[in-house]
Amino acid sequence: NAGVTQTPKFQVLKTGQSMTLQCAQDMNHEYMSWYRQDPGMGLRLIHYSVGAGITDQGEVPNGYNVSRSTTEDFPLRLLSAAPSQTSVYFCASRTRISTSGVGNEQYFGPGTRLTVT
Amino acid sequence: ELKVEQNPLFLSMQEGKNYTIYCNYSTTSDRLYWYRQDPGKSLESLFVLLSNGAVKQEGRLMASLDTKARLSTLHITAAVHDLSATYFCAVDDLMDSNYQLIWGAGTKLIIKP
């Protein structure tokens, strides 16, 4: 299994440009999430999805859109890039949470380093 | 709303010493995860703790969970330079309909020779 893959690894955008960060997983995980991590900081949740066709906002959703048309893919769209969106973006996935006492660790992609000038 | 606090946020220690990182959380949960992140890299799962009293060990790292105290510890024994990294804990919010995973801020660990 490739696990969670993200493209591109690096990207430089000018203010106002738009782009899509790609994320795919081959583990048949229901849950997928996008996080941003700023230098020296922890993770902040942008958007997440609990299954195909279902998405919801996280802590910092403004300026980003997502969609989930398939179980495997969860792209993140930057609508009009701003310097404040310079960050490292991580996609992650995990199986559906159950109440049976079985934990579900989250698997992370390698990240996309985005710089907005 | 579940909150997760780690302390310390930064720790510089000498090789060979022992130390403990603490992860406190604010509401009931019995599912806690520890991750490691090397500089410029992604996050890697270290331990999954699923019940009160759970203890997991891997090499010089040992993690435990006390759900009554809402506390997990990550203990480092006889630290070596290779363990330098940022360590995150995360907790499943069982009161959230989607069992949202709530993250601590991370503990940056530097181990000096």
CSV table of C-alpha atoms in Angstrom, one decimal:
chain,number,residue,atom,x,y,z
A,1,ASN,CA,0.0,0.0,0.0
A,2,ALA,CA,1.2,3.5,-0.8
A,3,GLY,CA,-0.7,4.8,2.3
A,4,VAL,CA,-1.5,8.5,2.1
A,5,THR,CA,0.0,10.4,-0.8
A,6,GLN,CA,0.1,14.2,-1.4
A,7,THR,CA,1.0,16.3,-4.4
A,8,PRO,CA,2.8,18.5,-4.9
A,9,LYS,CA,5.5,18.4,-2.3
A,10,PHE,CA,6.4,22.0,-2.8
A,11,GLN,CA,4.5,24.9,-4.3
A,12,VAL,CA,5.0,28.7,-4.6
A,13,LEU,CA,2.0,30.9,-5.4
A,14,LYS,CA,1.5,34.5,-6.0
A,15,THR,CA,-1.2,36.3,-3.9
A,16,GLY,CA,-4.5,35.8,-5.5
A,17,GLN,CA,-3.7,32.7,-7.4
A,18,SER,CA,-5.7,29.5,-6.8
A,19,MET,CA,-4.6,25.9,-6.7
A,20,THR,CA,-5.6,22.5,-5.6
A,21,LEU,CA,-3.6,20.3,-3.2
A,22,GLN,CA,-4.1,16.6,-4.0
A,23,CYS,CA,-4.5,13.9,-1.4
A,24,ALA,CA,-5.2,10.2,-2.0
A,25,GLN,CA,-5.3,7.1,0.2
A,26,ASP,CA,-5.5,3.5,-0.7
A,27,MET,CA,-6.4,2.0,2.7
A,28,ASN,CA,-10.2,2.4,2.2
A,29,HIS,CA,-10.4,4.8,5.1
A,30,GLU,CA,-13.7,6.6,5.7
A,31,TYR,CA,-12.2,9.6,7.6
A,32,MET,CA,-9.9,12.1,5.9
A,33,SER,CA,-8.7,15.4,7.2
A,34,TRP,CA,-6.6,18.4,6.1
A,35,TYR,CA,-4.3,20.2,8.6
A,36,ARG,CA,-2.0,23.1,8.4
A,37,GLN,CA,1.1,23.4,10.5
A,38,ASP,CA,2.9,26.7,10.8
A,39,PRO,CA,6.5,26.9,11.9
A,40,GLY,CA,7.0,25.8,15.5
A,41,MET,CA,3.3,25.2,15.9
A,42,GLY,CA,1.0,22.3,16.3
A,43,LEU,CA,-1.7,21.1,13.9
A,44,ARG,CA,-4.8,23.0,13.0
A,45,LEU,CA,-7.7,21.3,11.3
A,46,ILE,CA,-8.9,22.9,8.1
A,47,HIS,CA,-11.6,20.6,6.8
A,48,TYR,CA,-12.5,16.9,7.3
A,49,SER,CA,-14.7,14.3,5.8
A,50,VAL,CA,-16.3,11.2,7.3
A,51,GLY,CA,-17.2,9.6,4.0
A,52,ALA,CA,-17.7,10.2,0.3
A,53,GLY,CA,-20.0,13.1,-0.2
A,54,ILE,CA,-19.7,14.4,3.3
A,55,THR,CA,-17.4,17.2,4.4
A,56,ASP,CA,-17.3,19.6,7.3
A,57,GLN,CA,-15.3,22.6,8.5
A,58,GLY,CA,-12.6,22.4,11.1
A,59,GLU,CA,-10.9,25.1,13.1
A,60,VAL,CA,-9.5,27.2,10.3
A,61,PRO,CA,-11.7,26.7,7.1
A,62,ASN,CA,-11.7,30.2,5.7
A,63,GLY,CA,-10.1,30.5,2.3
A,64,TYR,CA,-10.2,26.7,1.6
A,65,ASN,CA,-12.7,24.4,0.0
A,66,VAL,CA,-12.9,20.6,-0.1
A,67,SER,CA,-14.9,18.0,-1.8
A,68,ARG,CA,-15.0,14.2,-1.4
A,69,SER,CA,-16.4,12.5,-4.5
A,70,THR,CA,-14.7,9.2,-3.8
A,71,THR,CA,-13.4,7.3,-0.8
A,72,GLU,CA,-9.8,7.6,-2.0
A,73,ASP,CA,-9.5,11.3,-2.9
A,74,PHE,CA,-9.8,14.5,-0.8
A,75,PRO,CA,-8.5,17.6,-2.6
A,76,LEU,CA,-8.0,20.9,-0.9
A,77,ARG,CA,-8.6,24.0,-2.9
A,78,LEU,CA,-7.1,27.4,-2.1
A,79,LEU,CA,-9.5,29.9,-3.7
A,80,SER,CA,-7.4,33.1,-3.7
A,81,ALA,CA,-4.0,32.5,-2.0
A,82,ALA,CA,-2.9,34.9,0.7
A,83,PRO,CA,0.5,35.2,2.4
A,84,SER,CA,-1.2,34.0,5.6
A,85,GLN,CA,-1.7,30.7,3.9
A,86,THR,CA,2.0,30.0,3.8
A,87,SER,CA,2.3,26.8,5.7
A,88,VAL,CA,2.9,23.1,5.5
A,89,TYR,CA,-0.3,21.2,4.7
A,90,PHE,CA,-0.9,17.6,5.8
A,91,CYS,CA,-3.6,15.2,4.7
A,92,ALA,CA,-4.5,12.4,7.0
A,93,SER,CA,-6.8,9.4,7.0
A,94,ARG,CA,-8.2,6.9,9.5
A,95,THR,CA,-10.9,4.2,9.6
A,96,ARG,CA,-14.3,5.0,10.9
A,97,ILE,CA,-14.4,5.3,14.6
A,98,SER,CA,-16.3,2.6,16.5
A,99,THR,CA,-17.5,2.4,20.0
A,100,SER,CA,-16.0,-1.1,20.5
A,101,GLY,CA,-12.8,0.1,22.2
A,102,VAL,CA,-10.7,-0.4,19.1
A,103,GLY,CA,-8.5,2.7,18.5
A,104,ASN,CA,-8.0,4.1,15.1
A,105,GLU,CA,-4.7,5.8,14.6
A,106,GLN,CA,-4.5,8.5,11.9
A,107,TYR,CA,-2.1,8.1,9.0
A,108,PHE,CA,-0.4,11.2,7.6
A,109,GLY,CA,0.8,12.0,4.1
A,110,PRO,CA,4.3,13.5,3.6
A,111,GLY,CA,3.0,17.1,3.4
A,112,THR,CA,2.9,20.0,1.0
A,113,ARG,CA,5.1,23.0,1.7
A,114,LEU,CA,3.2,26.1,0.3
A,115,THR,CA,4.7,29.5,0.1
A,116,VAL,CA,2.5,32.5,-1.0
A,117,THR,CA,4.4,35.6,-2.0
B,1,GLU,CA,-15.2,20.9,24.2
B,2,LEU,CA,-12.3,18.6,24.8
B,3,LYS,CA,-8.9,20.3,25.3
B,4,VAL,CA,-5.5,18.6,25.3
B,5,GLU,CA,-2.5,20.2,27.0
B,6,GLN,CA,1.0,19.0,26.8
B,7,ASN,CA,3.9,20.0,29.0
B,8,PRO,CA,6.5,20.9,28.8
B,9,LEU,CA,6.3,22.4,25.3
B,10,PHE,CA,10.1,22.5,25.0
B,11,LEU,CA,12.6,20.2,26.7
B,12,SER,CA,16.4,20.2,26.4
B,13,MET,CA,18.1,17.3,28.1
B,14,GLN,CA,21.4,15.4,28.2
B,15,GLU,CA,21.9,12.0,26.8
B,16,GLY,CA,21.6,9.3,29.3
B,17,LYS,CA,19.0,11.1,31.4
B,18,ASN,CA,15.4,10.1,32.0
B,19,TYR,CA,12.4,12.4,31.6
B,20,THR,CA,8.7,12.5,31.2
B,21,ILE,CA,6.3,14.4,28.9
B,22,TYR,CA,2.8,14.9,30.2
B,23,CYS,CA,-0.5,15.0,28.2
B,24,ASN,CA,-3.6,16.2,30.1
B,25,TYR,CA,-7.1,16.3,28.6
B,26,SER,CA,-10.3,17.9,29.8
B,27,THR,CA,-13.1,15.4,29.3
B,28,THR,CA,-13.7,11.7,29.4
B,29,SER,CA,-11.9,9.6,26.8
B,30,ASP,CA,-10.2,6.3,26.8
B,31,ARG,CA,-8.4,6.6,23.5
B,32,LEU,CA,-5.1,8.4,23.3
B,33,TYR,CA,-2.4,8.5,20.6
B,34,TRP,CA,1.3,9.5,20.6
B,35,TYR,CA,3.0,10.7,17.5
B,36,ARG,CA,6.5,11.7,16.6
B,37,GLN,CA,7.6,14.4,14.1
B,38,ASP,CA,11.2,14.8,12.9
B,39,PRO,CA,12.1,18.3,11.6
B,40,GLY,CA,10.8,18.8,8.1
B,41,LYS,CA,9.0,15.5,8.1
B,42,SER,CA,5.5,14.2,8.6
B,43,LEU,CA,3.9,12.7,11.7
B,44,GLU,CA,4.5,9.0,12.6
B,45,SER,CA,2.4,7.0,15.0
B,46,LEU,CA,4.2,5.8,18.1
B,47,PHE,CA,1.6,4.4,20.5
B,48,VAL,CA,-2.1,3.8,20.7
B,49,LEU,CA,-3.5,3.6,24.2
B,50,LEU,CA,-7.1,2.3,24.5
B,51,SER,CA,-7.9,1.8,28.1
B,52,ASN,CA,-7.3,2.8,31.6
B,53,GLY,CA,-3.9,1.5,32.8
B,54,ALA,CA,-2.7,0.8,29.2
B,55,VAL,CA,1.1,0.8,28.9
B,56,LYS,CA,3.0,0.5,25.7
B,57,GLN,CA,6.8,0.4,25.3
B,58,GLU,CA,9.1,0.7,22.3
B,59,GLY,CA,12.8,0.9,23.0
B,60,ARG,CA,13.5,3.8,25.3
B,61,LEU,CA,10.0,5.1,25.1
B,62,MET,CA,7.1,4.1,27.3
B,63,ALA,CA,3.6,5.5,27.2
B,64,SER,CA,0.9,5.1,29.8
B,65,LEU,CA,-2.7,6.2,30.2
B,66,ASP,CA,-4.7,7.0,33.3
B,67,THR,CA,-8.3,7.7,32.2
B,68,LYS,CA,-9.4,8.6,35.7
B,69,ALA,CA,-6.8,11.3,36.0
B,70,ARG,CA,-7.2,12.2,32.3
B,71,LEU,CA,-3.5,11.9,31.9
B,72,SER,CA,-1.0,10.2,29.7
B,73,THR,CA,2.7,10.2,30.1
B,74,LEU,CA,5.5,9.5,27.7
B,75,HIS,CA,8.6,8.4,29.6
B,76,ILE,CA,12.1,8.5,28.0
B,77,THR,CA,14.7,6.3,29.5
B,78,ALA,CA,18.4,6.9,29.1
B,79,ALA,CA,17.8,9.4,26.3
B,80,VAL,CA,19.9,9.2,23.1
B,81,HIS,CA,20.3,11.9,20.4
B,82,ASP,CA,18.1,10.0,17.9
B,83,LEU,CA,15.1,10.6,20.1
B,84,SER,CA,15.3,14.4,19.4
B,85,ALA,CA,12.0,15.2,17.7
B,86,THR,CA,8.6,16.9,18.5
B,87,TYR,CA,6.1,14.6,20.2
B,88,PHE,CA,2.4,15.1,19.9
B,89,CYS,CA,-0.4,13.5,21.9
B,90,ALA,CA,-4.0,13.3,20.5
B,91,VAL,CA,-7.3,12.2,22.1
B,92,ASP,CA,-10.5,11.0,20.6
B,93,ASP,CA,-13.4,13.3,21.6
B,94,LEU,CA,-16.0,10.7,22.4
B,95,MET,CA,-18.6,13.4,22.9
B,96,ASP,CA,-18.3,14.5,19.3
B,97,SER,CA,-20.5,12.7,16.9
B,98,ASN,CA,-17.6,12.2,14.6
B,99,TYR,CA,-15.1,11.3,17.4
B,100,GLN,CA,-13.0,14.2,16.4
B,101,LEU,CA,-9.3,13.8,17.1
B,102,ILE,CA,-8.0,16.6,19.3
B,103,TRP,CA,-4.3,17.4,19.3
B,104,GLY,CA,-1.9,18.8,21.9
B,105,ALA,CA,0.5,21.5,20.9
B,106,GLY,CA,3.5,19.2,20.8
B,107,THR,CA,6.7,18.9,22.9
B,108,LYS,CA,9.9,19.7,21.2
B,109,LEU,CA,12.6,17.5,22.6
B,110,ILE,CA,16.3,18.2,22.1
B,111,ILE,CA,18.8,15.7,23.4
B,112,LYS,CA,22.3,16.9,23.7
B,113,PRO,CA,25.4,14.6,23.6
